[in-house]
Amino acid sequence: SAFNSFFKSFFVSSPLALSSHYISWHSSSSYSLAKICISLYRTNGYRNLTLLLPSYFCGQSLRFVRSLPFVELYFYPITSSFSPDFKQIANDLCSTRDYIFMHVHYFGSYIDPSSSLEFCHLHNAVLIEDCTHLASPSLDFEFHGDFLLFSPYKFFALPPIALTLSASPLGSDSFSKFP
């Protein structure tokens, strides 16, 4: 659409290589997260999912996901530097589950997702980067997530709106990360 073209040219720079990404607009990032879970559930054989979230994650942001009976929530421990405790998480995981790992860039700070990406590769998990506290995807940072969530209304005079960037359109059958 014309709006998506405008958005790409105005907000988004080359680090995201958006020519290979899809843009979805939703009413909130919490709704976007639920839509991602539904899409993954449908495209991966209707198997239950486990969503791994940092222990401090906002309960209000999970209001739609909590209503999905096929999603189990796991609040992972964090270290004193607010990084995921990957050793403890790995000890708690069962190898027969499909995992979605939420990497959070919080309070306006970009948190390098390299360790989360490595963890996801080891456990064949989907990586979602929660960028709702970053002002724009045009920042010169390297994003690695299968999905990126942004909430531009938190920084600009906009109605509540959320932006999801993904390698495949939500609801398509082309995304298949799980075995």
XYZ file of C-alpha atoms in Angstrom:
179
model
C 0.000 0.000 0.000
C 1.013 3.628 -0.309
C 1.255 3.919 3.486
C 3.632 0.944 3.730
C 5.802 2.461 0.977
C 5.844 5.789 2.821
C 6.728 4.044 6.082
C 9.595 2.140 4.472
C 11.056 5.280 2.944
C 10.589 7.509 5.993
C 11.214 5.338 9.053
C 13.099 2.264 8.001
C 16.719 2.147 6.908
C 18.868 -0.567 5.384
C 19.888 -2.538 8.529
C 16.537 -4.311 8.419
C 16.747 -5.060 4.697
C 13.018 -4.491 4.530
C 12.754 -5.508 0.932
C 12.604 -9.022 2.381
C 10.298 -8.172 5.298
C 6.545 -7.845 5.576
C 4.883 -5.061 7.499
C 1.716 -5.715 9.493
C -0.186 -3.070 11.428
C -2.278 -3.979 14.457
C -4.018 -2.193 17.294
C -1.350 -3.202 19.836
C 1.815 -5.246 20.165
C -0.031 -7.571 22.542
C -2.470 -8.319 19.715
C 0.474 -8.728 17.303
C 2.055 -11.272 19.651
C -1.179 -13.293 19.769
C -1.453 -13.126 15.975
C 2.123 -14.444 15.654
C 1.320 -17.337 18.022
C -1.833 -18.206 16.073
C 0.077 -18.086 12.790
C 2.862 -20.339 14.104
C 0.341 -22.753 15.601
C -1.528 -23.080 12.312
C 1.508 -23.331 10.039
C 3.357 -25.835 12.194
C 0.891 -28.672 12.492
C -1.341 -27.330 15.281
C 1.213 -28.278 17.918
C 1.202 -26.516 21.274
C 3.735 -23.727 21.743
C 5.746 -22.498 24.694
C 6.384 -18.760 24.812
C 9.546 -17.941 26.771
C 9.404 -14.489 28.368
C 11.666 -12.608 30.784
C 10.475 -12.865 34.391
C 9.723 -9.126 34.528
C 7.492 -9.137 31.404
C 4.340 -7.015 31.642
C 1.180 -9.027 32.307
C -0.993 -6.527 30.395
C 1.023 -7.279 27.258
C -0.090 -10.913 27.495
C -3.834 -10.248 27.678
C -4.547 -11.794 24.259
C -1.948 -14.593 24.427
C -3.344 -15.803 27.770
C -6.620 -16.619 26.003
C -4.898 -19.010 23.567
C -5.205 -22.578 24.948
C -2.297 -23.862 22.821
C 0.269 -21.419 24.281
C 2.062 -22.182 27.530
C 3.913 -19.286 29.167
C 7.354 -19.798 30.675
C 8.858 -16.831 32.512
C 12.580 -17.317 32.278
C 15.064 -16.191 34.940
C 17.359 -13.269 34.291
C 20.823 -12.423 35.547
C 21.768 -9.365 37.609
C 22.532 -7.579 34.313
C 18.934 -8.270 33.118
C 20.147 -10.769 30.522
C 18.409 -14.118 30.097
C 19.907 -16.884 32.239
C 20.405 -19.205 29.255
C 21.932 -22.012 31.318
C 18.890 -22.213 33.590
C 16.481 -21.865 30.668
C 18.193 -24.729 28.800
C 17.959 -26.919 31.927
C 14.206 -26.270 32.111
C 13.393 -26.948 28.457
C 11.947 -30.177 27.094
C 13.317 -31.116 23.667
C 9.903 -32.117 22.317
C 8.275 -28.679 22.503
C 8.043 -25.828 20.002
C 9.470 -22.665 21.528
C 9.085 -18.976 20.876
C 11.760 -16.889 22.587
C 11.019 -13.240 23.402
C 14.104 -11.017 23.401
C 13.293 -7.613 24.918
C 14.918 -4.269 24.146
C 13.686 -2.346 27.149
C 13.459 1.256 28.321
C 14.812 2.700 25.078
C 17.953 0.571 25.146
C 19.006 -1.738 22.363
C 20.079 -5.056 23.912
C 22.292 -7.114 21.609
C 20.227 -10.145 20.531
C 23.237 -12.278 19.486
C 23.065 -14.574 22.528
C 19.303 -14.960 22.106
C 19.793 -15.765 18.432
C 22.416 -18.399 19.273
C 20.084 -19.901 21.888
C 17.249 -20.035 19.334
C 19.483 -21.755 16.793
C 20.498 -24.374 19.380
C 16.887 -25.064 20.385
C 15.234 -24.490 16.998
C 13.132 -21.717 18.521
C 11.453 -18.768 16.875
C 12.970 -15.440 17.929
C 10.698 -12.459 18.532
C 12.381 -9.154 19.312
C 10.204 -6.920 21.462
C 11.230 -3.463 20.250
C 8.223 -1.645 21.709
C 10.495 0.589 23.795
C 12.637 1.584 20.811
C 11.482 4.680 18.966
C 11.986 3.406 15.441
C 13.245 0.449 13.442
C 15.470 2.892 11.566
C 18.037 2.894 14.343
C 21.445 1.629 13.317
C 21.181 -1.627 15.205
C 21.288 -5.175 13.988
C 18.012 -7.019 14.475
C 17.909 -10.813 14.112
C 14.378 -11.793 15.077
C 11.997 -13.810 12.969
C 9.515 -11.153 14.089
C 10.087 -7.595 15.325
C 7.423 -5.753 17.339
C 7.322 -1.935 17.505
C 4.843 0.457 19.160
C 5.327 3.848 17.469
C 2.437 5.422 19.400
C 4.596 5.325 22.535
C 6.902 7.919 20.967
C 4.812 9.796 18.402
C 1.420 11.477 18.457
C -0.399 8.507 16.963
C -3.405 6.456 17.982
C -2.560 3.099 19.580
C -0.900 1.210 16.766
C 1.669 -1.560 16.517
C 4.058 -2.503 13.768
C 5.180 -6.079 13.153
C 8.022 -6.884 10.785
C 8.409 -10.475 9.654
C 10.129 -12.517 6.984
C 6.782 -14.029 5.932
C 3.314 -12.503 6.035
C 1.381 -13.347 9.194
C -1.143 -16.052 8.455
C 0.802 -17.423 5.502
C 1.895 -21.025 5.222
C 5.414 -20.020 4.242
C 6.843 -19.689 7.759
C 8.115 -22.959 9.118
C 10.854 -22.817 11.688
C 9.929 -25.862 13.724
C 10.926 -29.382 12.599
